[in-house]
Short mmCIF file of C-alpha atoms in Angstrom, two decimals:
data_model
loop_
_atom_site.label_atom_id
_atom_site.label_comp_id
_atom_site.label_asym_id
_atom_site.label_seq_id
_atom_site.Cartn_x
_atom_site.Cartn_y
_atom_site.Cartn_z
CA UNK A 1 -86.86 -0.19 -9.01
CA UNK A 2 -89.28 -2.62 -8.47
CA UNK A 3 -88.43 -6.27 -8.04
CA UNK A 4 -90.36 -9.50 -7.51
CA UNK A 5 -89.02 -13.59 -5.94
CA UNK A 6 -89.17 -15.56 -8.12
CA UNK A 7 -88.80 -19.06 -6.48
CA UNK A 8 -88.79 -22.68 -7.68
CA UNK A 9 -91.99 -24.38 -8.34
CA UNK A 10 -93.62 -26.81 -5.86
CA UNK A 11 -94.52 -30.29 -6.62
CA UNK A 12 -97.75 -29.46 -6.44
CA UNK A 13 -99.53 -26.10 -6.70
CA UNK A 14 -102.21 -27.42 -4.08
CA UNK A 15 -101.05 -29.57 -1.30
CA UNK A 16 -103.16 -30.07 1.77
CA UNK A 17 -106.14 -28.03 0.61
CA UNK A 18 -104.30 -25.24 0.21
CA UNK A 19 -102.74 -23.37 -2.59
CA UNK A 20 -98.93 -22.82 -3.40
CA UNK A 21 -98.72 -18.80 -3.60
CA UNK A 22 -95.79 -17.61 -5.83
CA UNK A 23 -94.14 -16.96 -8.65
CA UNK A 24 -92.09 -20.07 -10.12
CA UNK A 25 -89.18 -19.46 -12.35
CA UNK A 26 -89.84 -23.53 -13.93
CA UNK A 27 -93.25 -25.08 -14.08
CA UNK A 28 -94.61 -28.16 -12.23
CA UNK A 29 -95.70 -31.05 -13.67
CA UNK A 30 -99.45 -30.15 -13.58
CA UNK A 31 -101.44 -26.86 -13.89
CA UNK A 32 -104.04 -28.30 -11.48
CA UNK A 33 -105.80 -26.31 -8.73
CA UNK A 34 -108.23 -29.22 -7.89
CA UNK A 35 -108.28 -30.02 -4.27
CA UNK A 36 -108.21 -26.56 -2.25
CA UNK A 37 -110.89 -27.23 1.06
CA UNK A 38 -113.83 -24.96 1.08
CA UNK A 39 -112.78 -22.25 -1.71
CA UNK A 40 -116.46 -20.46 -1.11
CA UNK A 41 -116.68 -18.52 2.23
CA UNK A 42 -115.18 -21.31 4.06
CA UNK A 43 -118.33 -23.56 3.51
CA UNK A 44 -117.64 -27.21 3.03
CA UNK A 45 -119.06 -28.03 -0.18
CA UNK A 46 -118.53 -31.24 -1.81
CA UNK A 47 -115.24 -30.97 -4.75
CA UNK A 48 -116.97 -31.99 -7.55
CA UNK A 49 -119.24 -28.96 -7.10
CA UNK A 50 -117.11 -26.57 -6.49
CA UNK A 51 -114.87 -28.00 -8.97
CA UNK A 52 -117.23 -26.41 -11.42
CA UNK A 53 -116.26 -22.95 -10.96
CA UNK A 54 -112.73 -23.46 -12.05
CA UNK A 55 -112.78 -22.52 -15.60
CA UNK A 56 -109.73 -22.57 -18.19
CA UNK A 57 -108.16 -20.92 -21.15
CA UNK A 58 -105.51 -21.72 -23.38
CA UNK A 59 -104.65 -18.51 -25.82
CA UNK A 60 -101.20 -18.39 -28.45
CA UNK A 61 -101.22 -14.96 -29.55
CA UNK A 62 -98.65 -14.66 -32.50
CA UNK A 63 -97.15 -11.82 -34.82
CA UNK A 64 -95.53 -13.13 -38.00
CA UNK A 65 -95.05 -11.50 -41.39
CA UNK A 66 -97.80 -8.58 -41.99
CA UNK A 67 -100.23 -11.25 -39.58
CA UNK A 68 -100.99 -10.32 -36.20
CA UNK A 69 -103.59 -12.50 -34.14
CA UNK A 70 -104.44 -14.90 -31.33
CA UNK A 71 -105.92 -17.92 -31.00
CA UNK A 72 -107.71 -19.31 -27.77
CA UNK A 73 -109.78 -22.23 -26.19
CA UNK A 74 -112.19 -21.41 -23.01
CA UNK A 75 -112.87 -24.37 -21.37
CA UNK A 76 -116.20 -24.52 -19.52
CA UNK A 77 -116.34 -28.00 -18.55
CA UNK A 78 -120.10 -28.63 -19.89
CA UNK A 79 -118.57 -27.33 -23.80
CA UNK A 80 -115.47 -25.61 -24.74
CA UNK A 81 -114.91 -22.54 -27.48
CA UNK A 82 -112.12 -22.06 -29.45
CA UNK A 83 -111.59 -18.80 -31.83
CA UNK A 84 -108.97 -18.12 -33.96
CA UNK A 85 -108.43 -14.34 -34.70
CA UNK A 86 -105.37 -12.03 -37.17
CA UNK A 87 -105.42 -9.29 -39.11
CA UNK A 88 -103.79 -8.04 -42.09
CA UNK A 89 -102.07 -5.62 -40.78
CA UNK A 90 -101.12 -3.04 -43.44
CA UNK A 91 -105.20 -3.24 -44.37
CA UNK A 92 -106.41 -3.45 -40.74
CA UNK A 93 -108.49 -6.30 -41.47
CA UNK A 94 -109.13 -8.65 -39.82
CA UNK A 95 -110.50 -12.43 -39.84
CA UNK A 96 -112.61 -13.55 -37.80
CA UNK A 97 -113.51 -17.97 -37.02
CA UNK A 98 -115.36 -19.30 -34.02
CA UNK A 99 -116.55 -22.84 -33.14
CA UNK A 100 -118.30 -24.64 -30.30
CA UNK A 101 -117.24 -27.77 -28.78
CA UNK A 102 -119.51 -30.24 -27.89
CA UNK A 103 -119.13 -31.50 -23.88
CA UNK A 104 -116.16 -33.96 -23.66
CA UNK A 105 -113.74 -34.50 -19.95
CA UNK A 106 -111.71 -31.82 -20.79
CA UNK A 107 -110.98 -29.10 -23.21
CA UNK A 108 -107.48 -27.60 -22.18
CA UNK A 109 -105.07 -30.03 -20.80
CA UNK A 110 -103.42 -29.65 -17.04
CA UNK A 111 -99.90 -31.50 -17.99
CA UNK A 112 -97.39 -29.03 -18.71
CA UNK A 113 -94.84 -31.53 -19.66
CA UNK A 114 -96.67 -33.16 -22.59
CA UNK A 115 -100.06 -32.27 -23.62
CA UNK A 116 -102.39 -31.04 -26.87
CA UNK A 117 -105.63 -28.83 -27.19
CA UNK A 118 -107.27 -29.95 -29.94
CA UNK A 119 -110.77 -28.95 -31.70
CA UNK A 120 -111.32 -32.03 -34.15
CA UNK A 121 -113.76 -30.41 -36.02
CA UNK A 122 -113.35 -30.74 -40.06
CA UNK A 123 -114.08 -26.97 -40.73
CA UNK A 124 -112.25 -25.79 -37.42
CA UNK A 125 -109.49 -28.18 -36.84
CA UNK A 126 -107.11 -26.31 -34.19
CA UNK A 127 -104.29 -27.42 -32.26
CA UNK A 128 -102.06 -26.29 -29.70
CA UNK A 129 -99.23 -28.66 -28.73
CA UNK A 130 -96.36 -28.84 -26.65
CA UNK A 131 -93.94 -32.18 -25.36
CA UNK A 132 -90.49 -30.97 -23.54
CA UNK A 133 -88.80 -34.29 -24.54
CA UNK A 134 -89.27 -33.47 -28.59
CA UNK A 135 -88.70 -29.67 -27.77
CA UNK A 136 -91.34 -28.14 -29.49
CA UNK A 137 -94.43 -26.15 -29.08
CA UNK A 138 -96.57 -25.67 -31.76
CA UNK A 139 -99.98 -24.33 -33.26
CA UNK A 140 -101.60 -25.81 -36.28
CA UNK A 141 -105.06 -24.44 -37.56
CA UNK A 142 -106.95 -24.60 -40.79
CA UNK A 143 -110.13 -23.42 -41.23
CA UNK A 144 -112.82 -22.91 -43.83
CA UNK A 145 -114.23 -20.17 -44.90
CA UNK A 146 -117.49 -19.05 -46.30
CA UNK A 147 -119.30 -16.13 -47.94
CA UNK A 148 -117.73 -13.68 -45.96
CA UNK A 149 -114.12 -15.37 -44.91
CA UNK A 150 -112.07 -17.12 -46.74
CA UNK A 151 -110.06 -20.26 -45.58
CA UNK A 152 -106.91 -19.93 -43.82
CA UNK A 153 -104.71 -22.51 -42.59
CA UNK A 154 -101.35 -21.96 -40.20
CA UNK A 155 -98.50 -23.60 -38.77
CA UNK A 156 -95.76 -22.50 -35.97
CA UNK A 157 -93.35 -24.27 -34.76
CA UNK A 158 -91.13 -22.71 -31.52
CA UNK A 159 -88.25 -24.97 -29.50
CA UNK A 160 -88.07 -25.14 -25.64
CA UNK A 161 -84.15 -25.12 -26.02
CA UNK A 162 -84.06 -21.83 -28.05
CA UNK A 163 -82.30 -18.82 -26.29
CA UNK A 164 -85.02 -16.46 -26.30
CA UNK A 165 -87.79 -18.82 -24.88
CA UNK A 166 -88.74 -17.46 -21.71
CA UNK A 167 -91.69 -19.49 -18.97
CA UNK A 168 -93.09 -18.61 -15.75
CA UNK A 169 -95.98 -20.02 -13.54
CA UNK A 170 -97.53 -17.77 -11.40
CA UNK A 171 -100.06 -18.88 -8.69
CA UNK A 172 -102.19 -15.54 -6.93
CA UNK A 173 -105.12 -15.19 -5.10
CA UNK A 174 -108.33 -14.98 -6.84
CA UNK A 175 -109.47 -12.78 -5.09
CA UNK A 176 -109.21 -14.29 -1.35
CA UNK A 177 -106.75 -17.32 -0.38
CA UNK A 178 -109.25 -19.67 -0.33
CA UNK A 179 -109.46 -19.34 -4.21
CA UNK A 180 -106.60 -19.31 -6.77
CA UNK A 181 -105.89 -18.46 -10.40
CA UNK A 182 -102.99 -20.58 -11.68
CA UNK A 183 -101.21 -19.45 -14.91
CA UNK A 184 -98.10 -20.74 -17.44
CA UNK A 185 -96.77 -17.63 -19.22
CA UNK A 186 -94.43 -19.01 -22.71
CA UNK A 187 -92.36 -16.30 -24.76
CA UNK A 188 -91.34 -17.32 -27.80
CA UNK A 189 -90.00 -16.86 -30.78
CA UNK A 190 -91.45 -19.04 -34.14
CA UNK A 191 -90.81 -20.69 -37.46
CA UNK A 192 -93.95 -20.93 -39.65
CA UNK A 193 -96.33 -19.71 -42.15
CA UNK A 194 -99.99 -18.31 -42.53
CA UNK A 195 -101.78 -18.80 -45.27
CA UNK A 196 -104.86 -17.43 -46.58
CA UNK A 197 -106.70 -19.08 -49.69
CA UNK A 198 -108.58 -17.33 -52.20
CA UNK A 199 -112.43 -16.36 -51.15
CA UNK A 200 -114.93 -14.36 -53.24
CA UNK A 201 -114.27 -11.66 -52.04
CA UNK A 202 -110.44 -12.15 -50.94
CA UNK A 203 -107.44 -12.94 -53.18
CA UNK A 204 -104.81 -15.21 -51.88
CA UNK A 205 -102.16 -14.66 -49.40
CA UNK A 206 -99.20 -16.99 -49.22
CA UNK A 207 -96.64 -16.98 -46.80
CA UNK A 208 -92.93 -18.97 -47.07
CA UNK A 209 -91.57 -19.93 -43.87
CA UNK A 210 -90.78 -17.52 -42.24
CA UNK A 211 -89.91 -16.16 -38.67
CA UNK A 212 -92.14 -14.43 -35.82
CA UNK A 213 -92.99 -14.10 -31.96
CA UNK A 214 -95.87 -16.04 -29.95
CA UNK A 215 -97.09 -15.62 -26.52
CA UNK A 216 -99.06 -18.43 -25.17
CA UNK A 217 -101.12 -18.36 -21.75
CA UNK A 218 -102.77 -21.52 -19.89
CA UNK A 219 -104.84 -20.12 -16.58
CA UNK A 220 -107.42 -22.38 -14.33
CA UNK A 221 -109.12 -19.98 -12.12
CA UNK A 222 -111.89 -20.68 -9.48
CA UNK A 223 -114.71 -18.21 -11.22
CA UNK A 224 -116.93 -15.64 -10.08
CA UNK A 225 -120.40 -15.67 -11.19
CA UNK A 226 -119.64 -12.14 -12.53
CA UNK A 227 -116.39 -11.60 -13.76
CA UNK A 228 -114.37 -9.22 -15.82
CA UNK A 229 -111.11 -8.97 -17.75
CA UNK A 230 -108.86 -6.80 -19.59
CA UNK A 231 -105.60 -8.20 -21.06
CA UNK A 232 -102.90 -6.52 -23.16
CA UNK A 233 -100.14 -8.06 -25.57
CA UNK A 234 -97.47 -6.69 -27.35
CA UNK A 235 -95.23 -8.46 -29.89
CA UNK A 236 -92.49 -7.35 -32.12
CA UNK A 237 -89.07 -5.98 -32.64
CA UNK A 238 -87.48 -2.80 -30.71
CA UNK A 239 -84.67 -2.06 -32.48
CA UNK A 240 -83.49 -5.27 -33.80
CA UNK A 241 -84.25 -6.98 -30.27
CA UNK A 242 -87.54 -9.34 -29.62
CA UNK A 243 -89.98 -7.31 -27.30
CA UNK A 244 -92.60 -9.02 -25.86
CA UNK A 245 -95.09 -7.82 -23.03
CA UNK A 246 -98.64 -8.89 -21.42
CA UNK A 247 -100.29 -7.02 -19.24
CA UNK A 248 -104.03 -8.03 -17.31
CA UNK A 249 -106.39 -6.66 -14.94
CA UNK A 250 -109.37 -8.56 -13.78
CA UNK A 251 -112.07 -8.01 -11.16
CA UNK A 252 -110.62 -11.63 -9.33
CA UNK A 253 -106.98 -10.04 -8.86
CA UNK A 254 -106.17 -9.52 -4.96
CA UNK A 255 -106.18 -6.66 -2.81
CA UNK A 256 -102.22 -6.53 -2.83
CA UNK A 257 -101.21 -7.88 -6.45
CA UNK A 258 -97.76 -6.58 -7.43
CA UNK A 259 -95.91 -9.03 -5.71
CA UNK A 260 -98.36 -12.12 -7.34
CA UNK A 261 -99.49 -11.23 -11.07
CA UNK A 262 -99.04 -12.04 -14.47
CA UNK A 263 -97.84 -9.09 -16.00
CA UNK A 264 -94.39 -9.47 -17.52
CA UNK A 265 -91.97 -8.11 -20.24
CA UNK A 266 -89.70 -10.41 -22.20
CA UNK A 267 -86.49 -8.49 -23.47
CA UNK A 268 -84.53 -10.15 -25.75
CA UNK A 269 -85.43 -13.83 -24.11
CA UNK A 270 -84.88 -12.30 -20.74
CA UNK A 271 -88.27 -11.90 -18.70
CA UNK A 272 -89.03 -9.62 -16.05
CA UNK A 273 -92.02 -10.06 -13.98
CA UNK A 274 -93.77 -6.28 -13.34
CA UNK A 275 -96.12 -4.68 -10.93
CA UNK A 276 -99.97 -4.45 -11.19
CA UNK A 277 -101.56 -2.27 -13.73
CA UNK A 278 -104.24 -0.39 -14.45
CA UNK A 279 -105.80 -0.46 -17.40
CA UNK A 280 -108.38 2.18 -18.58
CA UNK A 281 -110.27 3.25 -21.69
CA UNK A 282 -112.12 6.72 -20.33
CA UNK A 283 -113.34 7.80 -24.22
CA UNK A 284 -114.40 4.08 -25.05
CA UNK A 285 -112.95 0.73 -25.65
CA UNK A 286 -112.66 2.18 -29.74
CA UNK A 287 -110.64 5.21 -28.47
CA UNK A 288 -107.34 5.38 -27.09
CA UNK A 289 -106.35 2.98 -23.70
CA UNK A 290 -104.30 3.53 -21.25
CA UNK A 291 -101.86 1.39 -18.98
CA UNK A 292 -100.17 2.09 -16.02
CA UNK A 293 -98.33 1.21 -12.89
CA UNK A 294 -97.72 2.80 -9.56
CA UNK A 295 -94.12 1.85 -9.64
CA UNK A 296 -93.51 4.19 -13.16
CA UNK A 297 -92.06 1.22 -15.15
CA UNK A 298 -95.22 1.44 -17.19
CA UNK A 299 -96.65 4.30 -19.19
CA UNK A 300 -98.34 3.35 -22.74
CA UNK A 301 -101.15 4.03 -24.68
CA UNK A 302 -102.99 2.00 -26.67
CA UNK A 303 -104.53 2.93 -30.32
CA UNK A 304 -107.46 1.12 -31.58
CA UNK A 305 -107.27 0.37 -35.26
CA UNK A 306 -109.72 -2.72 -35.64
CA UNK A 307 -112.33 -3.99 -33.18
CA UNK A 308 -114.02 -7.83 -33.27
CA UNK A 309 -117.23 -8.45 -30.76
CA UNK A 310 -119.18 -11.07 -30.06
CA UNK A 311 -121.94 -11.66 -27.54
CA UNK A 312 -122.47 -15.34 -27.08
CA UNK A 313 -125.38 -17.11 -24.90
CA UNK A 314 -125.22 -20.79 -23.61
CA UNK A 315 -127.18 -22.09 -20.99
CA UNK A 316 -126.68 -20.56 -17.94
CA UNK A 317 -123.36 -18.82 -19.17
CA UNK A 318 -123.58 -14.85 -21.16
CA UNK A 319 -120.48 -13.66 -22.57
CA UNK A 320 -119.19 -11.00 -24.45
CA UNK A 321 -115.87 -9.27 -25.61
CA UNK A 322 -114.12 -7.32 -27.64
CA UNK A 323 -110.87 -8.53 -28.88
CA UNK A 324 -108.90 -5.61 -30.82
CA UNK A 325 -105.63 -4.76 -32.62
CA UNK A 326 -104.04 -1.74 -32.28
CA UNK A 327 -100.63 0.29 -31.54
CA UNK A 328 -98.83 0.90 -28.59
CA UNK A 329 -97.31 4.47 -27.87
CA UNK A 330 -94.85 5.34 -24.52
CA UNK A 331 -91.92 4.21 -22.09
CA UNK A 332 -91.79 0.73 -20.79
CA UNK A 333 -88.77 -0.18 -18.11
CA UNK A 334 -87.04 -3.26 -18.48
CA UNK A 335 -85.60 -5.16 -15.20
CA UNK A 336 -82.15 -4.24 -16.01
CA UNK A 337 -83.53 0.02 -15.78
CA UNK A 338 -83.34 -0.03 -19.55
CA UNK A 339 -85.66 2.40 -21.14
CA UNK A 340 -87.48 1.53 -23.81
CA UNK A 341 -89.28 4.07 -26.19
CA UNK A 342 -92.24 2.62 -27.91
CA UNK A 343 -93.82 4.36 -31.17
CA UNK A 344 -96.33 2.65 -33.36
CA UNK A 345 -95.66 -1.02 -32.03
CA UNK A 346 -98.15 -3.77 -32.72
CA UNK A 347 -100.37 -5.44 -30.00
CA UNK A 348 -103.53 -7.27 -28.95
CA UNK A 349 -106.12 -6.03 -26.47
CA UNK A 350 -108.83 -7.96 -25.41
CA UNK A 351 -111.75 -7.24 -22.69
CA UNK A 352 -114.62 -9.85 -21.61
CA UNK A 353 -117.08 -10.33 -19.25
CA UNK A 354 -118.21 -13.40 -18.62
CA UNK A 355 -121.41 -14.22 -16.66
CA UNK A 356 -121.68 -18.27 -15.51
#
């Protein structure tokens, strides 16, 4: 059975110019990967150039109610995006709200102790907060809608302290050592509501408080100029118990990557880091995935049932992804050996390529 160290965290996840390889059972203080000494083929370049290639995202991907979805911020340095995506699930459809963010210091904060993403604008106003002292992590977005959308606004509150709350940093090569992609993992369970108001062409939905699952992700990776990503995220309930897994593959993971990843499954509050994965679609990104491991804890298919794409040109930087809700079907392993049997269960898939 396969089995990874988890260690504690350093004070610092670069000291001397070079990064902290691991994965952490508690965070550090800072998700900062500033500093590392000639991260480009060993060629001295000054820091605040090659600073510029580390890029950040902050995503909160949440299932509560009949509402599946995710919300992220890409931080670019020059600007920032933010999108928040869900679906109606029963309907498949889905709801769709973008904005741009003017340039500013920074978009997605580094402090992991007590920080906020924010987008201030009136229309897109989104929010992802955490402080350890107050206990509490929470998303808050309400946006407006228009000919097409209506307005939506949502709320989730989760607690540090609560039983099933499960965290892990984990610092890998990206792809050499001289680079590094730092991430927080969160597992969570929430209190909130989602609410959408009445549009003219959508009656309203109203939610009571009610309770649901969230998986939030902060990552600061040292780019490529071309790079490419496919990320999977399930959330829900496996008989009666909270299940919640995330699995990625990316063209910056290492040669050797099972023993420094970020693929994990939360059981029941209790998290098990897993091997690398590979993810493939050979019909099509709208026909049926596939995800597995070389270690046979991981065998699932994945079931498209609504697609979102975007292609989006700034600058210098091209993007474009398709961020999709679907089903998982097959037999995930917990750490424990436990089998678990999945039919029809709810997830996230989302694959970009970003060019900078």
């Amino acid at each position: 059975m396969y089995s990874r160290t988890v260690s504690e965290s350093p004070e610092s996840i670069v000291a001397d110019g070079t990064a902290q390889f691991g994965t952490f059972s508690n965070p550090p203080q800072k998700l900062d990967i500033k500093g590392i000494k000639a991260p480009f083929g060993g060629i001295p370049i000054p820091a605040f150039l090659t600073n510029f290639r580390i890029k950040s995202r902050l995503a909160y991907m949440f299932s509560i109610g009949d509402y599946i979805g995710m919300v992220e911020f890409f931080d670019d340095k020059l600007f920032g995006l933010a999108e928040v995506i869900f679906w109606y699930r029963s309907a498949g459809k889905k709801f769709v709200y973008h904005t741009f963010m003017l340039p500013r210091f920074r978009f997605v904060p580094i402090r992991l102790d007590k920080a906020a993403c924010i987008n201030h604008k009136k229309s897109r106003y989104i929010r992802i907060s955490w402080n350890r002292k107050r206990d509490r992590i929470s998303l808050v977005f309400s946006v407006k809608g228009d000919a097409s959308r209506p307005a939506a606004t949502g709320m989730f509150v989760s607690h540090f302290s609560d039983p099933l709350h499960a965290e892990l940093v984990v610092v890998a090569p990206a792809p050499t050592t001289r680079r590094c992609s730092a991430s927080w993992l969160t597992a969570m369970c929430m209190e909130g509501s989602l609410n959408v108001l009445a549009g003219k062409k959508t009656p309203a939905v109203t939610m009571q408080d009610t309770s649901g699952l969230a998986f939030m992700v902060m990552n600061r990776t040292y780019y490529r100029y071309h790079s490419k990503s496919k990320m999977m995220c399930g959330l829900g309930d496996y008989e009666g118990r909270k299940l919640l897994f995330r699995f990625v593959m990316t063209n910056m993971d290492p040669e050797e990557s099972d023993d420094c990843n970020e693929n994990v499954v939360v059981f029941d509050g209790k998290l098990t880091p897993m091997p690398a994965v590979t993810i493939t679609h050979p019909f099509g990104s709208d026909k049926t995935w596939i995800v597995q491991d070389t270690e046979t804890m991981i065998d699932l298919t994945f079931t498209p049932v609504s697609i979102s794409k975007r292609v989006l040109s700034i600058l210098v930087m091209r993007t474009d992804y398709s961020t999709i809700f679907g089903t998982f079907d097959g037999v995930l392993f917990t750490g424990t050996g436990e089998k678990l049997t999945l039919k029809n269960f709810p997830g996230i898939v989302k694959k970009s390529r970003l060019r900078i």
